[in-house]
mmCIF file of N, CA and C in Angstrom:
data_model
loop_
_atom_site.group_PDB
_atom_site.id
_atom_site.type_symbol
_atom_site.label_atom_id
_atom_site.label_comp_id
_atom_site.label_asym_id
_atom_site.label_seq_id
_atom_site.Cartn_x
_atom_site.Cartn_y
_atom_site.Cartn_z
ATOM 1 N N PRO X 1 -12.499 38.768 60.127
ATOM 2 C CA PRO X 1 -11.464 37.778 60.404
ATOM 3 C C PRO X 1 -10.365 38.350 61.289
ATOM 4 N N ASN X 2 -9.709 37.495 61.991
ATOM 5 C CA ASN X 2 -8.635 37.862 62.890
ATOM 6 C C ASN X 2 -7.351 37.260 62.325
ATOM 7 N N PRO X 3 -6.703 37.927 61.338
ATOM 8 C CA PRO X 3 -5.522 37.322 60.715
ATOM 9 C C PRO X 3 -4.298 37.386 61.611
ATOM 10 N N PHE X 4 -3.463 36.358 61.524
ATOM 11 C CA PHE X 4 -2.180 36.421 62.207
ATOM 12 C C PHE X 4 -1.205 35.493 61.519
ATOM 13 N N SER X 5 0.041 35.775 61.696
ATOM 14 C CA SER X 5 1.093 34.945 61.137
ATOM 15 C C SER X 5 1.604 34.043 62.239
ATOM 16 N N SER X 6 1.565 32.739 61.997
ATOM 17 C CA SER X 6 2.049 31.816 63.019
ATOM 18 C C SER X 6 3.544 32.001 63.265
ATOM 19 N N GLU X 7 4.257 32.568 62.288
ATOM 20 C CA GLU X 7 5.676 32.850 62.486
ATOM 21 C C GLU X 7 5.870 33.976 63.500
ATOM 22 N N ALA X 8 4.891 34.891 63.568
ATOM 23 C CA ALA X 8 4.982 36.004 64.518
ATOM 24 C C ALA X 8 4.667 35.541 65.932
ATOM 25 N N GLY X 9 4.050 34.384 66.063
ATOM 26 C CA GLY X 9 3.845 33.857 67.400
ATOM 27 C C GLY X 9 2.413 33.640 67.811
ATOM 28 N N MET X 10 1.721 34.692 68.174
ATOM 29 C CA MET X 10 0.431 34.535 68.834
ATOM 30 C C MET X 10 -0.615 35.512 68.316
ATOM 31 N N THR X 11 -1.852 35.157 68.593
ATOM 32 C CA THR X 11 -2.959 36.080 68.423
ATOM 33 C C THR X 11 -3.755 36.058 69.716
ATOM 34 N N SER X 12 -4.480 37.114 69.972
ATOM 35 C CA SER X 12 -5.327 37.184 71.163
ATOM 36 C C SER X 12 -6.783 37.199 70.757
ATOM 37 N N ILE X 13 -7.571 36.424 71.468
ATOM 38 C CA ILE X 13 -9.016 36.406 71.289
ATOM 39 C C ILE X 13 -9.603 37.023 72.545
ATOM 40 N N ARG X 14 -10.326 38.113 72.350
ATOM 41 C CA ARG X 14 -10.886 38.853 73.486
ATOM 42 C C ARG X 14 -12.386 38.650 73.547
ATOM 43 N N PHE X 15 -12.908 38.558 74.776
ATOM 44 C CA PHE X 15 -14.352 38.473 74.956
ATOM 45 C C PHE X 15 -14.724 39.068 76.304
ATOM 46 N N SER X 16 -15.970 39.450 76.408
ATOM 47 C CA SER X 16 -16.483 40.083 77.621
ATOM 48 C C SER X 16 -17.685 39.302 78.116
ATOM 49 N N LEU X 17 -17.747 39.099 79.427
ATOM 50 C CA LEU X 17 -18.879 38.410 80.039
ATOM 51 C C LEU X 17 -19.622 39.371 80.968
ATOM 52 N N PRO X 18 -20.936 39.511 80.792
ATOM 53 C CA PRO X 18 -21.696 40.392 81.678
ATOM 54 C C PRO X 18 -21.861 39.816 83.080
ATOM 55 N N GLN X 19 -21.710 38.487 83.183
ATOM 56 C CA GLN X 19 -21.796 37.816 84.485
ATOM 57 C C GLN X 19 -20.913 36.580 84.431
ATOM 58 N N ALA X 20 -20.579 36.041 85.585
ATOM 59 C CA ALA X 20 -19.776 34.824 85.630
ATOM 60 C C ALA X 20 -20.501 33.723 84.868
ATOM 61 N N ALA X 21 -19.735 32.880 84.167
ATOM 62 C CA ALA X 21 -20.347 31.824 83.365
ATOM 63 C C ALA X 21 -19.332 30.729 83.078
ATOM 64 N N ASP X 22 -19.857 29.542 82.750
ATOM 65 C CA ASP X 22 -19.021 28.485 82.206
ATOM 66 C C ASP X 22 -18.751 28.842 80.751
ATOM 67 N N VAL X 23 -17.502 28.735 80.344
ATOM 68 C CA VAL X 23 -17.089 29.174 79.004
ATOM 69 C C VAL X 23 -16.339 28.057 78.301
ATOM 70 N N ARG X 24 -16.624 27.902 77.015
ATOM 71 C CA ARG X 24 -15.827 27.047 76.130
ATOM 72 C C ARG X 24 -15.397 27.907 74.951
ATOM 73 N N LEU X 25 -14.107 27.912 74.680
ATOM 74 C CA LEU X 25 -13.561 28.613 73.527
ATOM 75 C C LEU X 25 -12.776 27.583 72.730
ATOM 76 N N GLU X 26 -13.249 27.309 71.507
ATOM 77 C CA GLU X 26 -12.699 26.235 70.698
ATOM 78 C C GLU X 26 -12.319 26.740 69.315
ATOM 79 N N ILE X 27 -11.308 26.102 68.713
ATOM 80 C CA ILE X 27 -10.865 26.415 67.363
ATOM 81 C C ILE X 27 -11.212 25.234 66.464
ATOM 82 N N TYR X 28 -11.807 25.538 65.299
ATOM 83 C CA TYR X 28 -12.201 24.520 64.322
ATOM 84 C C TYR X 28 -11.528 24.788 62.984
ATOM 85 N N ASP X 29 -11.216 23.722 62.259
ATOM 86 C CA ASP X 29 -10.663 23.887 60.916
ATOM 87 C C ASP X 29 -11.794 24.086 59.910
ATOM 88 N N ALA X 30 -11.448 24.236 58.633
ATOM 89 C CA ALA X 30 -12.433 24.526 57.589
ATOM 90 C C ALA X 30 -13.423 23.383 57.383
ATOM 91 N N ARG X 31 -13.052 22.170 57.766
ATOM 92 C CA ARG X 31 -13.949 21.020 57.646
ATOM 93 C C ARG X 31 -14.889 20.893 58.835
ATOM 94 N N GLY X 32 -14.659 21.737 59.857
ATOM 95 C CA GLY X 32 -15.503 21.682 61.053
ATOM 96 C C GLY X 32 -14.969 20.784 62.145
ATOM 97 N N ALA X 33 -13.737 20.301 61.989
ATOM 98 C CA ALA X 33 -13.126 19.452 63.010
ATOM 99 C C ALA X 33 -12.522 20.316 64.117
ATOM 100 N N LEU X 34 -12.755 19.929 65.344
ATOM 101 C CA LEU X 34 -12.179 20.622 66.498
ATOM 102 C C LEU X 34 -10.678 20.386 66.513
ATOM 103 N N VAL X 35 -9.883 21.459 66.547
ATOM 104 C CA VAL X 35 -8.424 21.315 66.575
ATOM 105 C C VAL X 35 -7.810 21.786 67.885
ATOM 106 N N ARG X 36 -8.522 22.655 68.624
ATOM 107 C CA ARG X 36 -7.951 23.170 69.873
ATOM 108 C C ARG X 36 -9.059 23.678 70.791
ATOM 109 N N THR X 37 -8.967 23.328 72.056
ATOM 110 C CA THR X 37 -9.839 23.901 73.085
ATOM 111 C C THR X 37 -8.965 24.837 73.912
ATOM 112 N N LEU X 38 -9.290 26.124 73.877
ATOM 113 C CA LEU X 38 -8.490 27.129 74.589
ATOM 114 C C LEU X 38 -9.009 27.392 75.998
ATOM 115 N N VAL X 39 -10.317 27.337 76.173
ATOM 116 C CA VAL X 39 -10.922 27.570 77.480
ATOM 117 C C VAL X 39 -12.033 26.547 77.665
ATOM 118 N N ASN X 40 -12.084 25.961 78.856
ATOM 119 C CA ASN X 40 -13.167 25.056 79.211
ATOM 120 C C ASN X 40 -13.340 25.122 80.723
ATOM 121 N N GLY X 41 -14.109 26.109 81.174
ATOM 122 C CA GLY X 41 -14.305 26.254 82.610
ATOM 123 C C GLY X 41 -14.960 27.570 82.964
ATOM 124 N N SER X 42 -15.099 27.803 84.236
ATOM 125 C CA SER X 42 -15.755 29.012 84.736
ATOM 126 C C SER X 42 -14.859 30.233 84.584
ATOM 127 N N ARG X 43 -15.481 31.350 84.268
ATOM 128 C CA ARG X 43 -14.791 32.636 84.185
ATOM 129 C C ARG X 43 -15.660 33.680 84.881
ATOM 130 N N GLU X 44 -15.016 34.621 85.522
ATOM 131 C CA GLU X 44 -15.713 35.720 86.190
ATOM 132 C C GLU X 44 -16.260 36.709 85.166
ATOM 133 N N ALA X 45 -17.181 37.543 85.598
ATOM 134 C CA ALA X 45 -17.684 38.629 84.753
ATOM 135 C C ALA X 45 -16.537 39.574 84.420
ATOM 136 N N GLY X 46 -16.589 40.177 83.236
ATOM 137 C CA GLY X 46 -15.582 41.157 82.858
ATOM 138 C C GLY X 46 -14.909 40.813 81.540
ATOM 139 N N GLU X 47 -13.808 41.517 81.277
ATOM 140 C CA GLU X 47 -13.051 41.376 80.037
ATOM 141 C C GLU X 47 -12.043 40.233 80.167
ATOM 142 N N HIS X 48 -11.909 39.456 79.087
ATOM 143 C CA HIS X 48 -10.972 38.336 79.077
ATOM 144 C C HIS X 48 -10.206 38.339 77.761
ATOM 145 N N SER X 49 -8.989 37.838 77.801
ATOM 146 C CA SER X 49 -8.165 37.708 76.606
ATOM 147 C C SER X 49 -7.436 36.371 76.679
ATOM 148 N N VAL X 50 -7.495 35.614 75.590
ATOM 149 C CA VAL X 50 -6.842 34.313 75.522
ATOM 150 C C VAL X 50 -5.866 34.347 74.359
ATOM 151 N N ARG X 51 -4.635 33.956 74.608
ATOM 152 C CA ARG X 51 -3.613 33.939 73.553
ATOM 153 C C ARG X 51 -3.546 32.547 72.947
ATOM 154 N N TRP X 52 -3.380 32.520 71.613
ATOM 155 C CA TRP X 52 -3.273 31.250 70.890
ATOM 156 C C TRP X 52 -2.112 31.316 69.925
ATOM 157 N N ASP X 53 -1.318 30.267 69.908
ATOM 158 C CA ASP X 53 -0.108 30.217 69.080
ATOM 159 C C ASP X 53 -0.279 29.480 67.756
ATOM 160 N N GLY X 54 -1.511 29.134 67.385
ATOM 161 C CA GLY X 54 -1.748 28.449 66.115
ATOM 162 C C GLY X 54 -1.495 26.961 66.168
ATOM 163 N N SER X 55 -1.454 26.387 67.372
ATOM 164 C CA SER X 55 -1.205 24.956 67.493
ATOM 165 C C SER X 55 -2.472 24.201 67.887
ATOM 166 N N THR X 56 -2.426 22.884 67.681
ATOM 167 C CA THR X 56 -3.530 22.010 68.045
ATOM 168 C C THR X 56 -3.424 21.627 69.518
ATOM 169 N N ASP X 57 -4.410 20.864 69.990
ATOM 170 C CA ASP X 57 -4.351 20.343 71.360
ATOM 171 C C ASP X 57 -3.151 19.424 71.567
ATOM 172 N N HIS X 58 -2.602 18.877 70.466
ATOM 173 C CA HIS X 58 -1.462 17.968 70.549
ATOM 174 C C HIS X 58 -0.135 18.674 70.310
ATOM 175 N N GLY X 59 -0.166 20.019 70.191
ATOM 176 C CA GLY X 59 1.059 20.785 70.033
ATOM 177 C C GLY X 59 1.562 20.923 68.599
ATOM 178 N N LEU X 60 0.806 20.428 67.634
ATOM 179 C CA LEU X 60 1.211 20.547 66.233
ATOM 180 C C LEU X 60 0.829 21.916 65.690
ATOM 181 N N GLN X 61 1.702 22.523 64.902
ATOM 182 C CA GLN X 61 1.402 23.816 64.291
ATOM 183 C C GLN X 61 0.467 23.615 63.103
ATOM 184 N N LEU X 62 -0.596 24.408 63.061
ATOM 185 C CA LEU X 62 -1.550 24.329 61.959
ATOM 186 C C LEU X 62 -0.989 25.019 60.717
ATOM 187 N N SER X 63 -1.419 24.566 59.560
ATOM 188 C CA SER X 63 -0.981 25.165 58.304
ATOM 189 C C SER X 63 -1.782 26.431 58.026
ATOM 190 N N SER X 64 -1.320 27.193 57.040
ATOM 191 C CA SER X 64 -2.049 28.394 56.631
ATOM 192 C C SER X 64 -3.463 28.014 56.230
ATOM 193 N N GLY X 65 -4.408 28.888 56.521
ATOM 194 C CA GLY X 65 -5.785 28.620 56.145
ATOM 195 C C GLY X 65 -6.763 29.403 56.991
ATOM 196 N N ILE X 66 -8.026 29.108 56.752
ATOM 197 C CA ILE X 66 -9.104 29.765 57.485
ATOM 198 C C ILE X 66 -9.609 28.818 58.558
ATOM 199 N N TYR X 67 -9.705 29.332 59.754
ATOM 200 C CA TYR X 67 -10.189 28.583 60.903
ATOM 201 C C TYR X 67 -11.310 29.399 61.538
ATOM 202 N N GLN X 68 -12.041 28.785 62.442
ATOM 203 C CA GLN X 68 -13.079 29.499 63.177
ATOM 204 C C GLN X 68 -12.884 29.270 64.655
ATOM 205 N N TYR X 69 -13.206 30.302 65.435
ATOM 206 C CA TYR X 69 -13.296 30.052 66.869
ATOM 207 C C TYR X 69 -14.746 30.171 67.276
ATOM 208 N N ARG X 70 -15.116 29.338 68.236
ATOM 209 C CA ARG X 70 -16.483 29.305 68.745
ATOM 210 C C ARG X 70 -16.432 29.539 70.247
ATOM 211 N N LEU X 71 -17.162 30.547 70.685
ATOM 212 C CA LEU X 71 -17.247 30.889 72.097
ATOM 213 C C LEU X 71 -18.649 30.536 72.576
ATOM 214 N N LEU X 72 -18.725 29.660 73.560
ATOM 215 C CA LEU X 72 -19.997 29.287 74.167
ATOM 216 C C LEU X 72 -19.975 29.757 75.606
ATOM 217 N N ALA X 73 -20.982 30.562 75.998
ATOM 218 C CA ALA X 73 -21.051 31.075 77.371
ATOM 219 C C ALA X 73 -22.485 31.479 77.681
ATOM 220 N N ALA X 74 -22.954 31.090 78.853
ATOM 221 C CA ALA X 74 -24.274 31.505 79.342
ATOM 222 C C ALA X 74 -25.384 31.270 78.315
ATOM 223 N N GLY X 75 -25.340 30.125 77.638
ATOM 224 C CA GLY X 75 -26.379 29.789 76.679
ATOM 225 C C GLY X 75 -26.272 30.491 75.337
ATOM 226 N N SER X 76 -25.218 31.256 75.118
ATOM 227 C CA SER X 76 -25.013 31.958 73.845
ATOM 228 C C SER X 76 -23.800 31.389 73.120
ATOM 229 N N MET X 77 -23.812 31.528 71.791
ATOM 230 C CA MET X 77 -22.686 31.075 70.991
ATOM 231 C C MET X 77 -22.288 32.169 70.010
ATOM 232 N N LEU X 78 -20.990 32.403 69.889
ATOM 233 C CA LEU X 78 -20.434 33.372 68.963
ATOM 234 C C LEU X 78 -19.374 32.654 68.135
ATOM 235 N N THR X 79 -19.425 32.822 66.815
ATOM 236 C CA THR X 79 -18.438 32.212 65.929
ATOM 237 C C THR X 79 -17.800 33.302 65.081
ATOM 238 N N ARG X 80 -16.462 33.269 64.983
ATOM 239 C CA ARG X 80 -15.714 34.230 64.178
ATOM 240 C C ARG X 80 -14.613 33.498 63.429
ATOM 241 N N LYS X 81 -14.153 34.101 62.322
ATOM 242 C CA LYS X 81 -13.086 33.518 61.506
ATOM 243 C C LYS X 81 -11.719 33.963 62.003
ATOM 244 N N LEU X 82 -10.750 33.065 61.805
ATOM 245 C CA LEU X 82 -9.334 33.338 62.029
ATOM 246 C C LEU X 82 -8.596 32.919 60.769
ATOM 247 N N ILE X 83 -7.624 33.693 60.366
ATOM 248 C CA ILE X 83 -6.815 33.331 59.199
ATOM 249 C C ILE X 83 -5.366 33.206 59.635
ATOM 250 N N ILE X 84 -4.779 32.042 59.364
ATOM 251 C CA ILE X 84 -3.364 31.819 59.654
ATOM 252 C C ILE X 84 -2.606 31.972 58.349
ATOM 253 N N THR X 85 -1.580 32.800 58.354
ATOM 254 C CA THR X 85 -0.691 32.941 57.200
ATOM 255 C C THR X 85 0.717 32.563 57.614
ATOM 256 N N LYS X 86 1.459 32.029 56.698
ATOM 257 C CA LYS X 86 2.855 31.647 56.996
ATOM 258 C C LYS X 86 3.778 32.327 56.036
#
């Protein structure tokens, strides 16, 4: 899990691409509902870092809990947990 305190501000999600690809990086709540799309577009090969402040696509701050991020790129999918504490 990637724990962070929303009071502290931000967390970074890092990923590496072996080649340029279309990328989607999304945050889901415990029920599986999409709450935030952080990346939706082409990215070059190499290391990437995306900062997230714990908010939804509508700017609302999420409550404490367990969330997941899903990274889709080049036909592959990676899912990891995030924990927000307040």
